[in-house]
Short mmCIF file of C-alpha atoms in Angstrom, two decimals:
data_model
loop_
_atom_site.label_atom_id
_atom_site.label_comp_id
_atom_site.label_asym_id
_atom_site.label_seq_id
_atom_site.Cartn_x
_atom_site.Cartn_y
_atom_site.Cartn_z
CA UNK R 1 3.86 -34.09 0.37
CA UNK R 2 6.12 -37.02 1.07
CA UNK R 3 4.98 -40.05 3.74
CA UNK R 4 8.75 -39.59 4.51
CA UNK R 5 8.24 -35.78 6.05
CA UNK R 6 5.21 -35.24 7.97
CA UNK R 7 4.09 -31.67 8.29
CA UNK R 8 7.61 -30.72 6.50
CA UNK R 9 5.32 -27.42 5.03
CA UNK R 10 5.09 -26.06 9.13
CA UNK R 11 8.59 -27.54 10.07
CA UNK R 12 9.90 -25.38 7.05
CA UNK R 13 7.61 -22.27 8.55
CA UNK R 14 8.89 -22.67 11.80
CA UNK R 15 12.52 -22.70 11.14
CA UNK R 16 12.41 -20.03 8.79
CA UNK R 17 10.63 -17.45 10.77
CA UNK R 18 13.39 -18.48 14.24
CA UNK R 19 16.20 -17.72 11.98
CA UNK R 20 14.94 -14.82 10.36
CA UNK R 21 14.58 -13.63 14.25
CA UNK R 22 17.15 -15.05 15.27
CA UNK R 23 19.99 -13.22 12.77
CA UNK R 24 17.86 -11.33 9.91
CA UNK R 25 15.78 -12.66 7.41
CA UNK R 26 19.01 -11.51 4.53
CA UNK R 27 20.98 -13.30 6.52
CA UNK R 28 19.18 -16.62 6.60
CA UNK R 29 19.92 -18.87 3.43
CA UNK R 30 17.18 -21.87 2.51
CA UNK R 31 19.90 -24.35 3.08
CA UNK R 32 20.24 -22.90 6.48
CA UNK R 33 16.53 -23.43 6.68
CA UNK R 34 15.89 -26.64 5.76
CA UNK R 35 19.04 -27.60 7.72
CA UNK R 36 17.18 -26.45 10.96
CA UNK R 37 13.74 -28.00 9.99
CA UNK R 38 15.99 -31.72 9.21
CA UNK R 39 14.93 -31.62 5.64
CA UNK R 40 16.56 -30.96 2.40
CA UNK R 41 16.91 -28.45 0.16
CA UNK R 42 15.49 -29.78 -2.02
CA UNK R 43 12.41 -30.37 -0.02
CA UNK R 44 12.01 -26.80 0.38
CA UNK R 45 11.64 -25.77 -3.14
CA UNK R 46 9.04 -28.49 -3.40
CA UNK R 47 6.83 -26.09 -0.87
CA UNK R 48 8.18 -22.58 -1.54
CA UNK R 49 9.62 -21.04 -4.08
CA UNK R 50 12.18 -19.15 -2.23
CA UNK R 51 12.39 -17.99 1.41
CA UNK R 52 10.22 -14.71 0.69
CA UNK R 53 7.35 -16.90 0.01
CA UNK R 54 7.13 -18.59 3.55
CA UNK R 55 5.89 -15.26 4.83
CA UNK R 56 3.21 -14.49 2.44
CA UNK R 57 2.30 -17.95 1.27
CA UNK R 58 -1.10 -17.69 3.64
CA UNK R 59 -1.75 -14.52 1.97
CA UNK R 60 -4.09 -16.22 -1.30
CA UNK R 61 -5.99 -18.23 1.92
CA UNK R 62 -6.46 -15.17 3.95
CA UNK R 63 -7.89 -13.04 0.35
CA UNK R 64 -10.34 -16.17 -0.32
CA UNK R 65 -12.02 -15.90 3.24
CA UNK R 66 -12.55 -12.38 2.85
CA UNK R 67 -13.86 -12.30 -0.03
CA UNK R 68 -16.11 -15.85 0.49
CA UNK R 69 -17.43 -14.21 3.72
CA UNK R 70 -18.48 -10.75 2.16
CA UNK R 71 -20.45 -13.30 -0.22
CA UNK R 72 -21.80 -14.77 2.06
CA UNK R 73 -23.07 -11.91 4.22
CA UNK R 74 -26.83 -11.74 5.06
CA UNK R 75 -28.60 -9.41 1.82
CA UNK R 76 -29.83 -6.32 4.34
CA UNK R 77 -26.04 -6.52 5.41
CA UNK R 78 -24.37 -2.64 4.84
CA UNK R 79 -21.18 -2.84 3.14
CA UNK R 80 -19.03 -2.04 6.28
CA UNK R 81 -20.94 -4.92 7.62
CA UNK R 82 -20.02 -7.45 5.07
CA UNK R 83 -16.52 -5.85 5.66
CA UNK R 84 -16.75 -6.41 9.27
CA UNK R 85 -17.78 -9.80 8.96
CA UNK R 86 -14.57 -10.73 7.00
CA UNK R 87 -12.41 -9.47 8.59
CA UNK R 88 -13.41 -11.15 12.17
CA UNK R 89 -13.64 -14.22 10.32
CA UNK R 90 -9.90 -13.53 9.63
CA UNK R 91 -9.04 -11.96 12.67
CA UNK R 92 -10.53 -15.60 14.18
CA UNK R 93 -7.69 -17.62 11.84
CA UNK R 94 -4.95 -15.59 13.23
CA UNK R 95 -5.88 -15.66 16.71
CA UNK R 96 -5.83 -19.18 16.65
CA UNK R 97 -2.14 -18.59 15.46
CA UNK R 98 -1.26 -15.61 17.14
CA UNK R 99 2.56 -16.42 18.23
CA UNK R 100 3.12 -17.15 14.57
CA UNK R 101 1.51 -13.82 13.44
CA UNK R 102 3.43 -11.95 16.09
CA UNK R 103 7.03 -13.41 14.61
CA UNK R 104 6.27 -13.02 11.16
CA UNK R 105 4.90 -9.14 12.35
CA UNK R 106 8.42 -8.76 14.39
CA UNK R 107 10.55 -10.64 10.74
CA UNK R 108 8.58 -8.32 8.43
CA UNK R 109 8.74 -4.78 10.27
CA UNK R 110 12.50 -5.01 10.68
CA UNK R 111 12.59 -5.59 6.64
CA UNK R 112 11.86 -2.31 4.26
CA UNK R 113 11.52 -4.95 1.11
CA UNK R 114 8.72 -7.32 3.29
CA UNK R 115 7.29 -4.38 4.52
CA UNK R 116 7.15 -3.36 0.45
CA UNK R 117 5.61 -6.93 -0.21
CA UNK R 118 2.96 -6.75 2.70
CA UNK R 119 1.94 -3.39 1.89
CA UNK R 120 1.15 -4.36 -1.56
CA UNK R 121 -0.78 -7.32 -0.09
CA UNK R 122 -2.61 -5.01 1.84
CA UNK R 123 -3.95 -3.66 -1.51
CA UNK R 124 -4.65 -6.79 -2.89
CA UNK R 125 -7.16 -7.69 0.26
CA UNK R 126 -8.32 -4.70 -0.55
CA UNK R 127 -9.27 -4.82 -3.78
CA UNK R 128 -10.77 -8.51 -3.54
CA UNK R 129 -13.04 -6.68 -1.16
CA UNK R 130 -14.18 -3.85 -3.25
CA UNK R 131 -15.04 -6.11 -5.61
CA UNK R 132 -17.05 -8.87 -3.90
CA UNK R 133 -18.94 -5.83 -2.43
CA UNK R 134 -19.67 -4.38 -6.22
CA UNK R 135 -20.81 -8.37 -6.69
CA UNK R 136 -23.22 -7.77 -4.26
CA UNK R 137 -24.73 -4.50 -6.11
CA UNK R 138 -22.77 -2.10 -4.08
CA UNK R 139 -21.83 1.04 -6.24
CA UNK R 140 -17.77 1.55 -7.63
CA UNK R 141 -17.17 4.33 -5.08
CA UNK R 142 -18.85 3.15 -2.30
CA UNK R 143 -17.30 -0.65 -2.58
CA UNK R 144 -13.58 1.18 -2.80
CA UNK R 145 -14.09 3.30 -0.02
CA UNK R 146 -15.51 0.81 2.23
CA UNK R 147 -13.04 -2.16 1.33
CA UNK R 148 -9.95 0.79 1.70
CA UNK R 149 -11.48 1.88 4.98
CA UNK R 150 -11.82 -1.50 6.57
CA UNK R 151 -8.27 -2.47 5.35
CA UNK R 152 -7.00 0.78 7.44
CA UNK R 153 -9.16 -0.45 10.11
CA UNK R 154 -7.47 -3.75 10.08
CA UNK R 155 -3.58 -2.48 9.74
CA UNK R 156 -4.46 -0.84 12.95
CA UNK R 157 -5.89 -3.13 14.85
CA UNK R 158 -3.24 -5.61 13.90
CA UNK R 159 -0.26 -3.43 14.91
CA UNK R 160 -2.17 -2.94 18.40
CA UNK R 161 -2.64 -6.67 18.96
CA UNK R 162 1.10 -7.62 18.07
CA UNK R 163 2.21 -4.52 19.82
CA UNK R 164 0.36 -4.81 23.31
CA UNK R 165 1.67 -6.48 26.03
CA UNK R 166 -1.74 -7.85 27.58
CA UNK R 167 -3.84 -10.63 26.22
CA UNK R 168 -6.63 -9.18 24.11
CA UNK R 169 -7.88 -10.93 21.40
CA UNK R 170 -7.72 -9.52 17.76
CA UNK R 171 -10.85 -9.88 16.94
CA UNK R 172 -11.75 -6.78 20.23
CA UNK R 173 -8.79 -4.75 18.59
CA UNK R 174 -10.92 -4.87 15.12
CA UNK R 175 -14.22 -3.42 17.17
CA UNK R 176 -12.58 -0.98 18.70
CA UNK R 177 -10.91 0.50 15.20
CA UNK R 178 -13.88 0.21 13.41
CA UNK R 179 -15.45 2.28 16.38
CA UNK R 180 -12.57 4.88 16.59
CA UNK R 181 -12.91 4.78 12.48
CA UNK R 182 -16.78 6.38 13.07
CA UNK R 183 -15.73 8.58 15.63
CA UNK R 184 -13.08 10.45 13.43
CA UNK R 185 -14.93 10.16 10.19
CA UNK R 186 -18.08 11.50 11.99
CA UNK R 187 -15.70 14.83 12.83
CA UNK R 188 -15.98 16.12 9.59
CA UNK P 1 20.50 23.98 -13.63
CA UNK P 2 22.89 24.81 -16.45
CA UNK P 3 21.40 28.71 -17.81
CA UNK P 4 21.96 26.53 -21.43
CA UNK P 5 19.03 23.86 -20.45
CA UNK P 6 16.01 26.08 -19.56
CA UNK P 7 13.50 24.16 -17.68
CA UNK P 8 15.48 20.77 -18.92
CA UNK P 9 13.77 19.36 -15.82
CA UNK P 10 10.48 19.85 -17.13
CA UNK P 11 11.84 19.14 -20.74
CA UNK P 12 12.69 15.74 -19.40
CA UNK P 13 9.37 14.85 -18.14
CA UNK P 14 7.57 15.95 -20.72
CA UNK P 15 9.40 13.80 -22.89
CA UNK P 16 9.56 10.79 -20.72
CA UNK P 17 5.93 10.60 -19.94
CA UNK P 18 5.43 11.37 -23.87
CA UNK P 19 7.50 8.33 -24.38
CA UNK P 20 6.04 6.12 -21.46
CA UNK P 21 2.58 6.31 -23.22
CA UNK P 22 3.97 5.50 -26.93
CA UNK P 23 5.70 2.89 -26.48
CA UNK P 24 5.51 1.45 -22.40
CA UNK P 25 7.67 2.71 -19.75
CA UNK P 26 10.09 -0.75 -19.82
CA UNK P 27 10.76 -0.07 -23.66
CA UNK P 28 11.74 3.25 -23.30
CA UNK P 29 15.29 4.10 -22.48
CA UNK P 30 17.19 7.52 -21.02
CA UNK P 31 19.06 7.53 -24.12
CA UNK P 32 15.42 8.35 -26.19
CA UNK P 33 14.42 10.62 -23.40
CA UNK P 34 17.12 12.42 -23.66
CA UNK P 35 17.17 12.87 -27.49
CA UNK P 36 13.27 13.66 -27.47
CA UNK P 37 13.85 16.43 -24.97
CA UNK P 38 16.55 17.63 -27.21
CA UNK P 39 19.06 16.98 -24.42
CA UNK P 40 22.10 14.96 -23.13
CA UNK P 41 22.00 11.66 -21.18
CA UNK P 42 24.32 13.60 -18.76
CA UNK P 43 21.46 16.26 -18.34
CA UNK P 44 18.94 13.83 -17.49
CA UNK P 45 21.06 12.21 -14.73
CA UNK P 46 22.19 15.76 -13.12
CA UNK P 47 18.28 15.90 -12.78
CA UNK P 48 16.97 12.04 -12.13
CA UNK P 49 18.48 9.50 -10.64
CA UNK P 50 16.77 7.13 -13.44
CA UNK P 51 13.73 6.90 -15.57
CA UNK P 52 11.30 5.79 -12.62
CA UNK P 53 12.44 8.89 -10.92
CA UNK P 54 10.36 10.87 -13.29
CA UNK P 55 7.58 9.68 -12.38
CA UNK P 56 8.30 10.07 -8.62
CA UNK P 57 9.84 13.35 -7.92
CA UNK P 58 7.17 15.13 -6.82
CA UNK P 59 6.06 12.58 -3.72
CA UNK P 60 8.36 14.68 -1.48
CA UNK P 61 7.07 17.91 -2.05
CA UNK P 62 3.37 16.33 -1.93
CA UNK P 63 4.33 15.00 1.41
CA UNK P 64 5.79 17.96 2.54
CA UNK P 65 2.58 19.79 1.70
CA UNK P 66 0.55 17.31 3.34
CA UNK P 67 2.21 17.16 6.59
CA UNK P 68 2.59 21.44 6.74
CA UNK P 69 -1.18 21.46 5.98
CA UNK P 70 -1.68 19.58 9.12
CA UNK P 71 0.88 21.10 11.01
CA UNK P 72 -1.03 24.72 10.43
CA UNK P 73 -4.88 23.28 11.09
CA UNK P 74 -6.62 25.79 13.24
CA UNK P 75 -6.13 24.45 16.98
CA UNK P 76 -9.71 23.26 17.23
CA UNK P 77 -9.70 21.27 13.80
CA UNK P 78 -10.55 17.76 14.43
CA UNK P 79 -8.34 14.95 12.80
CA UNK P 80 -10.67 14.51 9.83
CA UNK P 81 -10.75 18.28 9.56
CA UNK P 82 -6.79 18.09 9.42
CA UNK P 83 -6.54 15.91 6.47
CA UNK P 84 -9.32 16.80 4.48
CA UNK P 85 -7.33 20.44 4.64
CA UNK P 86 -4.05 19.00 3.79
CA UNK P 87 -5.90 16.39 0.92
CA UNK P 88 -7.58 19.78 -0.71
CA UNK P 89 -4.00 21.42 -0.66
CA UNK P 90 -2.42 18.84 -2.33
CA UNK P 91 -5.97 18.64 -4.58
CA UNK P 92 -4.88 22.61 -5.42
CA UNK P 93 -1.98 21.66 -7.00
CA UNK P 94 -2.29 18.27 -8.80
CA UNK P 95 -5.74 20.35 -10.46
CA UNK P 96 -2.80 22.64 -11.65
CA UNK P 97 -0.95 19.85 -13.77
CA UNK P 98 -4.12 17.82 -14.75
CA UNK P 99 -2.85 16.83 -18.02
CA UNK P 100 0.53 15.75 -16.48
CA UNK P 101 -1.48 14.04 -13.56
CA UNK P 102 -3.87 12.22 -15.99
CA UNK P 103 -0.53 10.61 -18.13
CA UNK P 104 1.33 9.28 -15.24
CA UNK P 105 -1.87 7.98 -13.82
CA UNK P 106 -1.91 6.19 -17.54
CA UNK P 107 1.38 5.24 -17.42
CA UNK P 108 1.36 3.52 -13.71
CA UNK P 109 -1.71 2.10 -14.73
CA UNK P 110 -0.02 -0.06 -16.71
CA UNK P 111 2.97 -1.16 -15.32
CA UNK P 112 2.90 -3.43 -11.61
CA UNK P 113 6.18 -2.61 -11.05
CA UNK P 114 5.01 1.31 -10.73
CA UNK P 115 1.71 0.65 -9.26
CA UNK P 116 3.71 -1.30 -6.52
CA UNK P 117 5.71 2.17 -6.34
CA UNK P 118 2.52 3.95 -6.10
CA UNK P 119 1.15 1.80 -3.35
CA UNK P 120 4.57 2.48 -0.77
CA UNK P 121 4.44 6.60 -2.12
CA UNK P 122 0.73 6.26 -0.64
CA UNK P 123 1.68 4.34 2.23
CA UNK P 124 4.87 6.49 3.02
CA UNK P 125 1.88 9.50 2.77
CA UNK P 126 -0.48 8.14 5.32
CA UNK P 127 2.55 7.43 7.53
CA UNK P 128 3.48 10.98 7.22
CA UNK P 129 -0.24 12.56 7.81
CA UNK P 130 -0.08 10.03 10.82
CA UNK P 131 2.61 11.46 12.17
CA UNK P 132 1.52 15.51 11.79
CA UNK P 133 -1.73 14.25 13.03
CA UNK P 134 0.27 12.69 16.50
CA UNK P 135 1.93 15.83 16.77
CA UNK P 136 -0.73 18.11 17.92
CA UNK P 137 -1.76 15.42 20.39
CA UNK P 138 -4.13 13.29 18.30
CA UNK P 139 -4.00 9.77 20.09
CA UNK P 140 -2.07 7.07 18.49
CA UNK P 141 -4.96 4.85 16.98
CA UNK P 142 -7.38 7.58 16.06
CA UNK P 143 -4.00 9.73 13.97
CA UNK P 144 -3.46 6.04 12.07
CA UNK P 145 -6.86 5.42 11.44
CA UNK P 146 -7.80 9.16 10.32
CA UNK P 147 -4.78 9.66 8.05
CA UNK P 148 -5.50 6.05 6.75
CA UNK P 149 -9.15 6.72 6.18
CA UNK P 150 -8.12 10.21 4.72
CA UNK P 151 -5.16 8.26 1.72
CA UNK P 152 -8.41 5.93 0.68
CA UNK P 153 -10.59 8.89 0.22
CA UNK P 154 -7.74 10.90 -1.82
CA UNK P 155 -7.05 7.01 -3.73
CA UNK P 156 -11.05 6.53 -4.74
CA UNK P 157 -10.72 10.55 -5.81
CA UNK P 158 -8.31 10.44 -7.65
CA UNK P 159 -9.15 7.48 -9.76
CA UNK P 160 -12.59 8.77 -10.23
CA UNK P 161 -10.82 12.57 -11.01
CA UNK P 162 -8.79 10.79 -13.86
CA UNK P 163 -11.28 8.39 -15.90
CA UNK P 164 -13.95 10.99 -15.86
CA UNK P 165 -15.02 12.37 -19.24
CA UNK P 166 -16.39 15.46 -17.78
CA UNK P 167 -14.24 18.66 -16.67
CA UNK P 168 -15.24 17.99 -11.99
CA UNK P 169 -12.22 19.30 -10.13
CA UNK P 170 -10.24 16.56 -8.00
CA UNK P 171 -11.75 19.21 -5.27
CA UNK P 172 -15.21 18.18 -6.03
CA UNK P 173 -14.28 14.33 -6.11
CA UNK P 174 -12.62 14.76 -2.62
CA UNK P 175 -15.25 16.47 -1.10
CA UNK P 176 -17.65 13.76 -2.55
CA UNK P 177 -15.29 10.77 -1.45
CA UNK P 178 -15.26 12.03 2.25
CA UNK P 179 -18.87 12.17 2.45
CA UNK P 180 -19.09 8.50 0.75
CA UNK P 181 -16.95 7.40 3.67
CA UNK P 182 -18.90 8.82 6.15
CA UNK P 183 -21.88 7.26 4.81
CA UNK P 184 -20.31 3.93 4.44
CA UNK P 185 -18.86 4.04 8.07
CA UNK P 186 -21.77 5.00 9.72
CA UNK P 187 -23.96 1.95 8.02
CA UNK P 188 -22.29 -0.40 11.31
#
């Protein structure tokens, strides 16, 4: 990054994701972009490689503390714990930037292709969890199931906490799907 | 369906999925699916819209069987009840057309353009589970998580149905996969 433009990476984030609300995200060109953020061009494609990629450029972060915290889960933990564990230490991140999450939520839901790209995403978390769980001995099945279940648990609890109006934190949205998640699995 | 071009439809697929696993679905071309089926290019396009299609026709009628499955649960059927019905109905038929099943598993497999495909198709079918599930009354968050909880089970199934050496019906798998998710979600 240049001396010249400090923090241009968030300027570029911010600007992007007000004029994807503000008139569409097809709509919005990078010139426009940078225009808003008082950069160039220029210095865009120097931190994204087009204007897709400011909305899932914190996606390889997110995967890494997943999978780094299922690692790093205590040896007697159960699977869904490890799970668990991961994804409050993510729900923690977002919280901290919860008006951002909200926006991008609002940019992507209103967009079938970023709904596409976050969907497959989704997957990806999911199967960098399955397989830090099989690194920690956990059988093929068992590592899928869990990883695919907490991912479900998480898409839930995510919608709820961008969609409500009060001021609950994520990471209470996450307990409560993982506890609704028992209660419907146990009806079987 | 022209009376001249008995079961072209099926012709075509045969062929195209014959073709897919030869030589790779992005090297093979309408033209060659065509001429292996011993038909027109003008045939295939009265039945597919291109050579993806194929491979993607049947999602609506799975959906359709999903959601009816739910729709026609007994009234006391819990959620989980719901969708393990409607995952064993759709189980039913794809044990029908194992072979055919098997191949375009193969041939998604290996292409992240169609796996991508097959991610939405899954996601479009836990949307539409979640929805059946909502209409006779299930609350929001419990219809999302169960019909979310039920397209992992059917995903870890399936895979296990198709890279099995032995002769288990997808049935057998499902059955199994629900009570691995049960045993994973209750270890919290």
């Amino acid at each position: 990054m240049s001396r010249w433009e400090p923090d241009a990476r968030g300027r570029l984030e911010r600007a992007a994701l007000e004029l994807y609300l503000e008139r569409g995200f097809e709509r919005t060109s990078v010139a426009e972009i940078a225009e808003r953020a008082g950069l160039t061009e220029r210095t865009f494609f120097r931190h994204y490689t087009d204007k897709r990629e400011v909305l899932f450029a914190g996606s390889s972060a997110l995967q890494e503390l997943l999978v780094d915290t299922v690692a790093r889960a205590p040896g007697p933990a159960t699977p869904m714990e490890a799970v668990a564990a991961a994804l409050q230490a993510a729900a923690a991140v977002l919280q901290e930037r919860r008006e951002h999450a909200r926006r991008r939520h609002a940019v992507i839901t209103a967009n079938a292709e970023l709904q596409e790209r976050e969907l497959i995403k989704l997957a990806a978390l999911a199967a960098g969890l399955a397989d830090a769980l099989r690194q920690r001995g956990v059988d093929d099945a068992s590592a899928s199931l869990a990883a695919e279940a907490g991912i479900a648990v998480f898409k839930v609890a995510f919608r709820r906490w961008t969609e409500q109006a009060g001021e609950k934190d994520l990471s209470e949205f996450i307990g409560e799907s993982f506890a609704g998640l028992k209660a419907v699995t146990a009806g079987t």
